[in-house]
Short mmCIF file of C-alpha atoms in Angstrom, two decimals:
data_model
loop_
_atom_site.label_atom_id
_atom_site.label_comp_id
_atom_site.label_asym_id
_atom_site.label_seq_id
_atom_site.Cartn_x
_atom_site.Cartn_y
_atom_site.Cartn_z
CA MET A 825 -111.50 -43.14 -16.90
CA ILE A 826 -109.21 -45.94 -17.24
CA LYS A 827 -105.88 -45.57 -15.75
CA SER A 828 -103.69 -48.81 -15.72
CA PRO A 829 -102.02 -50.02 -18.77
CA ILE A 830 -103.89 -53.52 -18.50
CA GLY A 831 -107.56 -51.66 -18.46
CA ILE A 832 -106.10 -49.57 -21.49
CA ILE A 833 -105.08 -53.12 -23.34
CA PHE A 834 -108.82 -54.73 -22.24
CA ALA A 835 -110.40 -51.64 -23.55
CA ALA A 836 -108.63 -52.00 -26.63
CA ALA A 837 -109.16 -55.58 -27.06
CA ALA A 838 -113.04 -54.94 -26.32
CA VAL A 839 -113.06 -52.63 -28.97
CA VAL A 840 -111.28 -54.58 -31.52
CA LEU A 841 -113.51 -57.58 -30.84
CA ALA A 842 -116.62 -55.55 -31.11
CA VAL A 843 -115.83 -54.14 -34.48
CA SER A 844 -113.70 -56.77 -36.19
CA PRO A 845 -115.33 -60.10 -37.30
CA GLU A 846 -112.14 -61.46 -38.47
CA ALA A 847 -110.93 -60.84 -34.76
CA ARG A 848 -113.75 -62.63 -33.32
CA LYS A 849 -113.11 -65.72 -35.47
CA ALA A 850 -109.64 -65.90 -34.26
CA VAL A 851 -110.39 -65.59 -31.03
CA ARG A 852 -113.14 -68.07 -31.37
CA ARG A 853 -110.73 -70.66 -33.32
CA PHE A 854 -108.11 -70.01 -30.59
CA ALA A 855 -110.75 -70.66 -27.60
CA VAL A 856 -111.71 -73.89 -29.53
CA LYS A 857 -108.22 -74.88 -29.76
CA GLY A 858 -107.27 -74.02 -26.32
CA THR A 859 -110.40 -76.04 -25.06
CA GLU A 860 -109.48 -78.88 -26.97
CA MET A 861 -105.98 -78.94 -25.72
CA LEU A 862 -107.14 -79.01 -22.03
CA LEU A 863 -109.51 -81.82 -22.59
CA ASP A 864 -107.01 -83.97 -24.01
CA VAL A 865 -104.61 -83.31 -21.19
CA ALA A 866 -107.26 -84.13 -18.99
CA ASP A 867 -107.84 -87.56 -20.50
CA GLN A 868 -104.01 -88.49 -20.51
CA ILE A 869 -104.03 -87.53 -16.63
CA LYS A 870 -107.28 -89.71 -16.23
CA THR A 871 -105.41 -92.51 -18.23
CA ARG A 872 -102.29 -92.12 -16.51
CA THR A 873 -103.58 -92.12 -12.95
CA SER A 874 -105.85 -94.94 -13.86
CA GLU A 875 -102.78 -96.91 -14.91
CA LEU A 876 -100.93 -96.40 -11.71
CA ASN A 877 -104.23 -97.25 -9.73
CA SER A 878 -104.43 -100.63 -11.40
CA GLU A 879 -100.70 -101.01 -11.14
CA SER A 880 -100.60 -100.51 -7.39
CA THR A 881 -103.71 -102.79 -6.72
CA ASP A 882 -101.78 -105.45 -8.50
CA ASP A 883 -98.77 -105.13 -6.55
CA GLU A 884 -100.98 -105.11 -3.57
CA LYS A 885 -102.37 -108.16 -4.21
CA ASN A 886 -99.03 -109.94 -4.98
CA THR A 887 -97.25 -108.89 -1.92
CA GLU A 888 -97.10 -110.93 1.28
CA HIS A 889 -98.59 -108.99 4.38
CA PRO A 890 -96.62 -110.06 7.29
CA MET A 891 -99.10 -109.38 10.03
CA LEU A 892 -101.62 -112.23 7.94
CA GLY A 893 -99.00 -114.81 7.26
#
């Protein structure tokens, strides 16, 4: 038997998804939107880090190294 409240919630959700095509469509739509948002955030992070890396390499090229001069 399922004794925890979380287990009961998961069991109820599984039954609803098994029975209702509308619920499956809603969950699928939510999953697609969530994946889209995660990919957008990942792209933004990649863009920001590449911009920061290019700025730091430009700064290193423009600074004078005291040991070399």
